[in-house]
mmCIF file of N, CA and C in Angstrom:
data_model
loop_
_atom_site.group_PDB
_atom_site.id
_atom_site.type_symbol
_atom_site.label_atom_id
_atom_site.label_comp_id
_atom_site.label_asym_id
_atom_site.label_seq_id
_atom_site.Cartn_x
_atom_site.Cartn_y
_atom_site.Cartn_z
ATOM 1 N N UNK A 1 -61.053 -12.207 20.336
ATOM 2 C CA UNK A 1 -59.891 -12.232 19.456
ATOM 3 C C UNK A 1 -58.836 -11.254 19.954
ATOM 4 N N UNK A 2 -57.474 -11.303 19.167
ATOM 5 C CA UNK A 2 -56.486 -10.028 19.869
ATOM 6 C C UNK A 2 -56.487 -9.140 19.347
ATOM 7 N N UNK A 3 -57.228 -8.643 18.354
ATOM 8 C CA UNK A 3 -57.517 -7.907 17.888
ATOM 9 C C UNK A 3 -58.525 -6.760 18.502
ATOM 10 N N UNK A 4 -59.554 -7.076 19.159
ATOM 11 C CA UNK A 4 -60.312 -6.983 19.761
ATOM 12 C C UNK A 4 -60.212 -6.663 20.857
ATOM 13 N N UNK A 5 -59.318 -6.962 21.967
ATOM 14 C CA UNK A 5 -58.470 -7.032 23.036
ATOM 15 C C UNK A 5 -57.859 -5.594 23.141
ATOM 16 N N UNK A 6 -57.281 -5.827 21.722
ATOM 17 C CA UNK A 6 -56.018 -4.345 22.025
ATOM 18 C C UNK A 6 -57.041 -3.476 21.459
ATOM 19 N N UNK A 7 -57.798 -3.782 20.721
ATOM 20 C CA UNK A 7 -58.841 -2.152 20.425
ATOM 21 C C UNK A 7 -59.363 -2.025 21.921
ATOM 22 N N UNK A 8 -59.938 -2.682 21.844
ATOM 23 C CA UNK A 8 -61.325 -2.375 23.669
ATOM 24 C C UNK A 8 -59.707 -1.766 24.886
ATOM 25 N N UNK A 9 -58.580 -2.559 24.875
ATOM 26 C CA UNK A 9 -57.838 -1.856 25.655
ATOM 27 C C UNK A 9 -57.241 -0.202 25.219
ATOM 28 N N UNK A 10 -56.957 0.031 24.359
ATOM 29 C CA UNK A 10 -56.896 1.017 23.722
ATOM 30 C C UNK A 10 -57.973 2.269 23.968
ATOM 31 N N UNK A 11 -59.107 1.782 23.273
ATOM 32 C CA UNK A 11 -60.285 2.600 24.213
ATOM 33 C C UNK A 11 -60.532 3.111 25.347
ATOM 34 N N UNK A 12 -60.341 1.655 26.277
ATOM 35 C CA UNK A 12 -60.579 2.408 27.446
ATOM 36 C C UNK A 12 -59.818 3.454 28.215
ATOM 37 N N UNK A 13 -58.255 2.934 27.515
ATOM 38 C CA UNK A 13 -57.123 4.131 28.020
ATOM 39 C C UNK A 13 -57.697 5.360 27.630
ATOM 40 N N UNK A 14 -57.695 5.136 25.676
ATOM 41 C CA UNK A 14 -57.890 6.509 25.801
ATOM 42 C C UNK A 14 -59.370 7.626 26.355
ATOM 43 N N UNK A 15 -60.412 6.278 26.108
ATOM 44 C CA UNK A 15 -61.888 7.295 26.776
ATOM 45 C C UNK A 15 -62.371 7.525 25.200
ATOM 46 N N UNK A 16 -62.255 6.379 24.288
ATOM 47 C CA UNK A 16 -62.690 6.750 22.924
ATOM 48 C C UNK A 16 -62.823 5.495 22.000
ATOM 49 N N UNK A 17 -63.987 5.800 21.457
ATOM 50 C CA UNK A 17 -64.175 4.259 20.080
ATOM 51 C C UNK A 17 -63.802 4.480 18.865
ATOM 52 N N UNK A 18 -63.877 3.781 18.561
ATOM 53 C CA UNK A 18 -62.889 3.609 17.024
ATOM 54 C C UNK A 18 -63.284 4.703 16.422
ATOM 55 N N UNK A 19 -62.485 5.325 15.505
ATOM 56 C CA UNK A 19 -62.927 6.554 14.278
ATOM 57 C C UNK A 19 -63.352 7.828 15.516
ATOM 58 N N UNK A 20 -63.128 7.642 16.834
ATOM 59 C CA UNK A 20 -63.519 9.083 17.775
ATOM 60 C C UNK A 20 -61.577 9.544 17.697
ATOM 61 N N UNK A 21 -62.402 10.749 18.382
ATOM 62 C CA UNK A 21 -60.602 11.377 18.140
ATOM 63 C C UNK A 21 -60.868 11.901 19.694
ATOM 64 N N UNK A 22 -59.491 11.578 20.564
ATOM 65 C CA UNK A 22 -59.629 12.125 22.101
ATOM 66 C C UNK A 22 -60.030 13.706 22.549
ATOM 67 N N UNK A 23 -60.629 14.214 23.090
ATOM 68 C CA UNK A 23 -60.721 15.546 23.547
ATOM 69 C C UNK A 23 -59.637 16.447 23.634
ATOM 70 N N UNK A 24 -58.479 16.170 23.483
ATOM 71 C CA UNK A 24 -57.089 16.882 22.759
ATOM 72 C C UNK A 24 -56.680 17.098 21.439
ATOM 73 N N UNK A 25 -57.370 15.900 20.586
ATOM 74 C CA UNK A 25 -57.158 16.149 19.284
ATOM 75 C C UNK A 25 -55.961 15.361 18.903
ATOM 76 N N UNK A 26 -55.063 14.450 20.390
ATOM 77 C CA UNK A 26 -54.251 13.712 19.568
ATOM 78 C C UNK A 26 -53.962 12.339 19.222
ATOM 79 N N UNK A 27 -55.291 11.988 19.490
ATOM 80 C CA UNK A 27 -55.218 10.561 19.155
ATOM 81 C C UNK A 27 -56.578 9.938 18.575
ATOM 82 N N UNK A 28 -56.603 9.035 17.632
ATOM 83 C CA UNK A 28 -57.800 7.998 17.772
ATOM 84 C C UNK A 28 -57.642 6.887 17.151
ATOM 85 N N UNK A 29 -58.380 5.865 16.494
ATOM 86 C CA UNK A 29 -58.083 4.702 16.729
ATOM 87 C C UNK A 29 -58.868 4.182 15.579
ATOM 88 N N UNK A 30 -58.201 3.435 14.702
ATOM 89 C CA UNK A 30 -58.636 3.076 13.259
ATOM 90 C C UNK A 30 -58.421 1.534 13.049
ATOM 91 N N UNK A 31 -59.162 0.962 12.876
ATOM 92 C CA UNK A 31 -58.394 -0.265 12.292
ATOM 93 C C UNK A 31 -57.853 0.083 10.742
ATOM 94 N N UNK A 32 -56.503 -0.988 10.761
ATOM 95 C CA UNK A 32 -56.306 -0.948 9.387
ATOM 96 C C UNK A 32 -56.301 -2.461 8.537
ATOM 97 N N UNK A 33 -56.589 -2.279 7.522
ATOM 98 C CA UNK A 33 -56.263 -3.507 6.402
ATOM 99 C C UNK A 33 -55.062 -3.983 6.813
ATOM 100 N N UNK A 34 -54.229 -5.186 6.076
ATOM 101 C CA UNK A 34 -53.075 -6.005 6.288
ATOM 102 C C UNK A 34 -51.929 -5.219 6.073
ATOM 103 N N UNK A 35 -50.847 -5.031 7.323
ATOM 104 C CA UNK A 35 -49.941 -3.826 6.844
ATOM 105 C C UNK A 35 -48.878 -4.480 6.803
ATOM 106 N N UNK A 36 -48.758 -5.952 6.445
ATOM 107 C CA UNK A 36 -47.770 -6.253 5.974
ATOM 108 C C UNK A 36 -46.672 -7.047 6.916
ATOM 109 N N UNK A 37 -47.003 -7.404 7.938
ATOM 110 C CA UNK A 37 -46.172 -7.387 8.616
ATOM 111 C C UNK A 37 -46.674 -8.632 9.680
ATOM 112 N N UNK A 38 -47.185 -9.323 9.401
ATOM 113 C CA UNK A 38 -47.808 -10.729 10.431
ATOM 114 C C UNK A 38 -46.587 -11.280 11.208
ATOM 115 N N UNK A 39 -45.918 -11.771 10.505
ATOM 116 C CA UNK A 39 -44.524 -11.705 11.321
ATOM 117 C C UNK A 39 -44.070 -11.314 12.790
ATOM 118 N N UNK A 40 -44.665 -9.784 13.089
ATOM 119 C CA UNK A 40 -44.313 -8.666 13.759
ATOM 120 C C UNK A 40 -45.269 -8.501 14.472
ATOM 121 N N UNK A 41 -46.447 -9.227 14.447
ATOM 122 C CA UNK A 41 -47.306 -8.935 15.304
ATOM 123 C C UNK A 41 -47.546 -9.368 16.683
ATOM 124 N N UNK A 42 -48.301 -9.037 17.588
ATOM 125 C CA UNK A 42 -48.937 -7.921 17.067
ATOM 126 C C UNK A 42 -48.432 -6.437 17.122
ATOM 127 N N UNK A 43 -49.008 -5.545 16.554
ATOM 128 C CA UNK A 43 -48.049 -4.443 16.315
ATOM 129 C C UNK A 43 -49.167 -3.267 15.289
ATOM 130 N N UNK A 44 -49.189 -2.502 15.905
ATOM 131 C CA UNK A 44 -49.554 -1.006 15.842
ATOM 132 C C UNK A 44 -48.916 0.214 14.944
ATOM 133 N N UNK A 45 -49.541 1.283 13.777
ATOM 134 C CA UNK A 45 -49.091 2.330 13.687
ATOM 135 C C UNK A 45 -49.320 3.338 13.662
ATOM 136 N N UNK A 46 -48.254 4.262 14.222
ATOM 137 C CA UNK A 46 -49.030 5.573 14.204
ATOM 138 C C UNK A 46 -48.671 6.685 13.368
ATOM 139 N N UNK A 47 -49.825 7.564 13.257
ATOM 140 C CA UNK A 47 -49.340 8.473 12.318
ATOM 141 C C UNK A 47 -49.042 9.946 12.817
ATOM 142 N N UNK A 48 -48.206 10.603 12.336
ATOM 143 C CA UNK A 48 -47.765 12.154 13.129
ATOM 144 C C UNK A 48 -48.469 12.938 11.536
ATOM 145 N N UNK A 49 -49.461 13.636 12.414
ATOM 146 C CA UNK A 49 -50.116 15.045 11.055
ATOM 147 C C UNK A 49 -49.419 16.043 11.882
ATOM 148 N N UNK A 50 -48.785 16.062 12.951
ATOM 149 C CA UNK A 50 -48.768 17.458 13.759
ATOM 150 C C UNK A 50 -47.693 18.582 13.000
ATOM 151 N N UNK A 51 -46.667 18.343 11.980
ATOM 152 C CA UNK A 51 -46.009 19.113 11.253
ATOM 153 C C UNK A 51 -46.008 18.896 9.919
ATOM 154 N N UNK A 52 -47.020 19.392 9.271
ATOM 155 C CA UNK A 52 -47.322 19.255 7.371
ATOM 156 C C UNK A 52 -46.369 20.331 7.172
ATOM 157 N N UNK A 53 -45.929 20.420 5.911
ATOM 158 C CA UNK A 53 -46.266 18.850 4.950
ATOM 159 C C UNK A 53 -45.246 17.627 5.589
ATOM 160 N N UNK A 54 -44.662 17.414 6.642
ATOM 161 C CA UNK A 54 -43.739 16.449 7.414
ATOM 162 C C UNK A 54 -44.580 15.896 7.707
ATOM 163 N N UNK A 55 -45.036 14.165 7.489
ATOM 164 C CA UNK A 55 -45.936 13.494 8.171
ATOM 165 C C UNK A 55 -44.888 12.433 8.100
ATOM 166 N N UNK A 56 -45.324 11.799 9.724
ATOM 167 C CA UNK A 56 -44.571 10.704 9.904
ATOM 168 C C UNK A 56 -45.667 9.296 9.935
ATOM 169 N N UNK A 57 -45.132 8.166 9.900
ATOM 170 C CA UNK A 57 -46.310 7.156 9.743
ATOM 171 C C UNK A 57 -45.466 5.790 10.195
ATOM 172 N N UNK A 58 -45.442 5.397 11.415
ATOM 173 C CA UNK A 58 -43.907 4.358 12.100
ATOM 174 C C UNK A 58 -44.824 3.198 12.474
ATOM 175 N N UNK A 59 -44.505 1.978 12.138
ATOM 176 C CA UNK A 59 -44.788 0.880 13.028
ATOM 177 C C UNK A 59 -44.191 0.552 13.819
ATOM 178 N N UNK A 60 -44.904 -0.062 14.914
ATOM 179 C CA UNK A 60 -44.181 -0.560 16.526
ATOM 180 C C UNK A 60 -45.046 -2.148 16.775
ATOM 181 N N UNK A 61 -43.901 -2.633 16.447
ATOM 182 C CA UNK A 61 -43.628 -4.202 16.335
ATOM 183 C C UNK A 61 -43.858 -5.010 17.915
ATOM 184 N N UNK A 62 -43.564 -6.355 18.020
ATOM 185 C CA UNK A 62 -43.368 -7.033 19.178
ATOM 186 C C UNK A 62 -44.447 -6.186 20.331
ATOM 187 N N UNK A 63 -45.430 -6.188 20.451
ATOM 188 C CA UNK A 63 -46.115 -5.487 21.346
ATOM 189 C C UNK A 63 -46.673 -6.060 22.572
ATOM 190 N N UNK A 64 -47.133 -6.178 23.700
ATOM 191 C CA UNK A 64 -48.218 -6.287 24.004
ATOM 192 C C UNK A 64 -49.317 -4.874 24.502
ATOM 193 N N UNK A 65 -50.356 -5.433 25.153
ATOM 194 C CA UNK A 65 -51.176 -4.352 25.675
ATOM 195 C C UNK A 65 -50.316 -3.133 25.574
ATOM 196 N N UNK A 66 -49.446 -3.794 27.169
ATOM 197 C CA UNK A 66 -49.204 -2.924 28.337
ATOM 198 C C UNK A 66 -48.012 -1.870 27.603
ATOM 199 N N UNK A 67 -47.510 -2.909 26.327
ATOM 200 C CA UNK A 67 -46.288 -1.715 25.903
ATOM 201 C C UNK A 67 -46.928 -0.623 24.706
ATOM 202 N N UNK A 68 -48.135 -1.202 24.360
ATOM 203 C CA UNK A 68 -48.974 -0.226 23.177
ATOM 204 C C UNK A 68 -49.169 0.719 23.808
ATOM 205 N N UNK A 69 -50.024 0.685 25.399
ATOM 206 C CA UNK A 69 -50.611 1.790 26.464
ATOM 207 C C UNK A 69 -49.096 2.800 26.451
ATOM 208 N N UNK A 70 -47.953 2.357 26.886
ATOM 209 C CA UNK A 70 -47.027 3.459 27.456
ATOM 210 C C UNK A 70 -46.443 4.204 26.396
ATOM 211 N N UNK A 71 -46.729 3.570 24.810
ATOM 212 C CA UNK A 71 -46.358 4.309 24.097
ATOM 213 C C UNK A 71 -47.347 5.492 23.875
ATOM 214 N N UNK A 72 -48.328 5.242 23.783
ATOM 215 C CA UNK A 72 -49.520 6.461 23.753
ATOM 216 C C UNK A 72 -49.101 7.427 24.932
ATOM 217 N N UNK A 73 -48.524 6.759 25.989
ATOM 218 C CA UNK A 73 -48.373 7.999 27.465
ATOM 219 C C UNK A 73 -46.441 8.508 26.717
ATOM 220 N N UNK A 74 -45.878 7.973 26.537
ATOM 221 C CA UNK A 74 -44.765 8.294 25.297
ATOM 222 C C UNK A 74 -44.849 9.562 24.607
ATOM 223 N N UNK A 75 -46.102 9.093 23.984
ATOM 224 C CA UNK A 75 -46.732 10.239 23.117
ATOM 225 C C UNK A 75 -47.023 11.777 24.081
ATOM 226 N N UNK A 76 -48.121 11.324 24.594
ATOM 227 C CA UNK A 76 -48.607 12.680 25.717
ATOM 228 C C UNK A 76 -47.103 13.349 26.130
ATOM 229 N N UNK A 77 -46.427 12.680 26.760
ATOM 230 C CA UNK A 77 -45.024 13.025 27.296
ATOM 231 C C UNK A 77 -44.335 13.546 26.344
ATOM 232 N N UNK A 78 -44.265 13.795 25.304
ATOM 233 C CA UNK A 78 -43.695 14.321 24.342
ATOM 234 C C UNK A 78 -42.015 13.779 24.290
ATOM 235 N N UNK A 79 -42.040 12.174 24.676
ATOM 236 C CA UNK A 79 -40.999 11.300 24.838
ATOM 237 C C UNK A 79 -40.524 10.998 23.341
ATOM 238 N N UNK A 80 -39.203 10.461 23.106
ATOM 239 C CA UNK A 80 -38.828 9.868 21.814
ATOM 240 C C UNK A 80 -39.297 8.721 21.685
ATOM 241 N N UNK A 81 -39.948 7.806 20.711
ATOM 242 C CA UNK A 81 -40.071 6.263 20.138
ATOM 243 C C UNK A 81 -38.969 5.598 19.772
ATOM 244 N N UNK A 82 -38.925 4.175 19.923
ATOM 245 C CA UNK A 82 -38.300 3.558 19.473
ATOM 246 C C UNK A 82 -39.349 2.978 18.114
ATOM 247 N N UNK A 83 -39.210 3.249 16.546
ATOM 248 C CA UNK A 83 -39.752 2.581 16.202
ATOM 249 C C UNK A 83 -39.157 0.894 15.513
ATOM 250 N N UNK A 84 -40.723 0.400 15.408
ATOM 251 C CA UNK A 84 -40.382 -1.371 15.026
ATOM 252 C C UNK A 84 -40.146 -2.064 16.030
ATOM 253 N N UNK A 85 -39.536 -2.939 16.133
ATOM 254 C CA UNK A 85 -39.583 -3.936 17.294
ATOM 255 C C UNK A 85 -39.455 -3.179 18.406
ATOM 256 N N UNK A 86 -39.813 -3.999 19.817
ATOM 257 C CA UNK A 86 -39.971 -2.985 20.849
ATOM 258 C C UNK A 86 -39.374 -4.079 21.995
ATOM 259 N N UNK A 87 -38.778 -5.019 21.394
ATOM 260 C CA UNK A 87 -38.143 -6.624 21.923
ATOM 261 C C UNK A 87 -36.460 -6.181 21.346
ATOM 262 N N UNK A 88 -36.070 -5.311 20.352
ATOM 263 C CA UNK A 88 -34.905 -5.147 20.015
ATOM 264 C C UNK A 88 -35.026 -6.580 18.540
ATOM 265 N N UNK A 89 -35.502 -7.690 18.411
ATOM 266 C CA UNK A 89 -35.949 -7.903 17.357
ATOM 267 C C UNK A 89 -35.459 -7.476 15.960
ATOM 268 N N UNK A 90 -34.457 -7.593 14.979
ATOM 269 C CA UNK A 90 -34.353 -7.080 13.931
ATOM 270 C C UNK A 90 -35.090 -7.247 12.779
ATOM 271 N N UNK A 91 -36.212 -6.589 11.977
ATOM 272 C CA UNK A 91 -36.856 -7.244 11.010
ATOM 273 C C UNK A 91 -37.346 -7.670 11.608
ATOM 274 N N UNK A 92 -37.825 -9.071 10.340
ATOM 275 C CA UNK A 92 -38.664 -10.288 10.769
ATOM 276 C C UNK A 92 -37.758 -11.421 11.211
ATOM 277 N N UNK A 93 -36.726 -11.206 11.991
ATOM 278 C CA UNK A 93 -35.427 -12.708 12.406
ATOM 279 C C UNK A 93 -37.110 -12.951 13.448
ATOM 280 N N UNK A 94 -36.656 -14.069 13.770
ATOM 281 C CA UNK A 94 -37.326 -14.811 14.700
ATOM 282 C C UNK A 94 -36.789 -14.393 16.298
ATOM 283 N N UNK A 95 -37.333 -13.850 17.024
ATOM 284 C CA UNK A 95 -37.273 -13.990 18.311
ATOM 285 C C UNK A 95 -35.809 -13.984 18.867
ATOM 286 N N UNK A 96 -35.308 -15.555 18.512
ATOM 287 C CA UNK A 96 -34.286 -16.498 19.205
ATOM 288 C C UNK A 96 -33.343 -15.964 18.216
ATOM 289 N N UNK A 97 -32.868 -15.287 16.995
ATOM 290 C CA UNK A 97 -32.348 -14.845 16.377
ATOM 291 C C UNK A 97 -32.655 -15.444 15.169
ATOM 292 N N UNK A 98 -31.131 -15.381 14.252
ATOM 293 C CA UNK A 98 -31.273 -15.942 12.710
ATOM 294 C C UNK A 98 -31.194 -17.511 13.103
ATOM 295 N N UNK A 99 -32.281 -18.126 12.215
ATOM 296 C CA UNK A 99 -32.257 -19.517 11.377
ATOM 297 C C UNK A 99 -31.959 -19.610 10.386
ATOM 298 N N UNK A 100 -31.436 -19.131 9.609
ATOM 299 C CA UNK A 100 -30.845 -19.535 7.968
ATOM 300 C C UNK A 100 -30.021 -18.362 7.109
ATOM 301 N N UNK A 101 -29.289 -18.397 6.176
ATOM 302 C CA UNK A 101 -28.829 -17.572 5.538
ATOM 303 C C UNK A 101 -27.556 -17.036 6.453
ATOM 304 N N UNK A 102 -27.053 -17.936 7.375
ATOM 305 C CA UNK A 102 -25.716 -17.874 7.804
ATOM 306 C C UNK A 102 -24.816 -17.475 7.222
ATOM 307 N N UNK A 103 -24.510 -17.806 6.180
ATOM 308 C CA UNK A 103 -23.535 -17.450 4.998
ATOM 309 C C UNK A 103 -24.190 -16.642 3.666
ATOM 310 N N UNK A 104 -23.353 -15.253 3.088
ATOM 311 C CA UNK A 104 -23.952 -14.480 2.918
ATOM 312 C C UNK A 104 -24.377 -15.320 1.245
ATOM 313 N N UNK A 105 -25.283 -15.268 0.226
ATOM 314 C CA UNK A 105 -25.585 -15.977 -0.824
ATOM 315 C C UNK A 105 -24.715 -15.113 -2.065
ATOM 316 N N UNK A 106 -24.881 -16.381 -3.076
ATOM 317 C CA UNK A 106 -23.791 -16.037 -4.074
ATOM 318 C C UNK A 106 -24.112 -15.039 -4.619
ATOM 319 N N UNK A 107 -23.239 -13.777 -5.760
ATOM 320 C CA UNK A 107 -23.662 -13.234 -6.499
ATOM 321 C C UNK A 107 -24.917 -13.456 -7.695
ATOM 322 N N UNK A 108 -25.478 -12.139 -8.467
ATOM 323 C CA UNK A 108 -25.503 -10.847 -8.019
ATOM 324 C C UNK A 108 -26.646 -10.626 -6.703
ATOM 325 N N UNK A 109 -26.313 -9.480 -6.420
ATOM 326 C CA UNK A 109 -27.023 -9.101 -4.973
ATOM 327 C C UNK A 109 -27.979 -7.992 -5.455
ATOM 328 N N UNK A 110 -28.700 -7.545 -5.021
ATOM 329 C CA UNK A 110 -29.588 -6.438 -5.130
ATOM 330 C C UNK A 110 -29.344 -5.781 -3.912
ATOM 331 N N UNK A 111 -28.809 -5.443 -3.084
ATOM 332 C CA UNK A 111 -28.655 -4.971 -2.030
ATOM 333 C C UNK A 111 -27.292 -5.121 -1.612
ATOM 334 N N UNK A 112 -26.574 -4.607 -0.809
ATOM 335 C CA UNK A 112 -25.319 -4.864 0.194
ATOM 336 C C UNK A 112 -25.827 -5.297 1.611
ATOM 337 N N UNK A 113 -25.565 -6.594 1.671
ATOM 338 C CA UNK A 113 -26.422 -7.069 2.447
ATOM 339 C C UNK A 113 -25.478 -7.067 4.258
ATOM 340 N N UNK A 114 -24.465 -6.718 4.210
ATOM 341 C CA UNK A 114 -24.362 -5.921 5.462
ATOM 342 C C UNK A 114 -25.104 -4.870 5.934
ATOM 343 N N UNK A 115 -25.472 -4.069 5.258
ATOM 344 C CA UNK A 115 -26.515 -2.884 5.259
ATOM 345 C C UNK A 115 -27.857 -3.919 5.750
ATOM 346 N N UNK A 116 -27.959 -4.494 5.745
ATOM 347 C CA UNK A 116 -29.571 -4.997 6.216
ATOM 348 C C UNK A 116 -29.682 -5.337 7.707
#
């Protein structure tokens, strides 16, 4: 499964099985329940404990393997993330861009939907 795939690849980068934490202390590897986001998959998140009470917790969208691996070396590097899509991708638009909702919908709005 791909699920399966990106854990066992994951592992072997880092030299660790699920619920182990790397010999640095900064990484390990959890599955999680449905985070909402099938759409976006597949797609990974991570969490920052390294400045409490500041915890950060980002998903990174559009993935494969090879771009999950360089974000972890990202990490080590003490590089910036792009989080969420990693294709440039907005949301959940499709790929190829917007299919529908061309024209903005009638009043009332719950949102200002330029802002989105």
């Amino acid at each position: 499964s791909t699920q399966s795939t990106w854990v066992h690849a994951l592992e072997h980068h880092l030299g660790v099985g699920e619920e182990e934490v790397t010999p640095d202390g900064m990484f390990s590897i959890s599955e999680m329940e449905c985070m909402g986001c099938c759409s976006n998959a597949p797609m990974i998140a991570i969490s920052d404990y390294s400045d409490p009470p500041n915890y950060r917790y980002d998903f990174f969208e559009d993935l494969t393997v090879e771009s999950a691996i360089e974000l972890v070396e990202k990490i080590r590097r003490g590089e910036p993330l792009r989080v969420g899509s990693q294709t440039g991708r907005q949301g959940a638009m499709p790929a190829g861009g917007r299919t529908s909702l061309f024209e903005a919908p009638p009043a009332p709005f719950c949102r200002d939907l330029a802002e989105a």
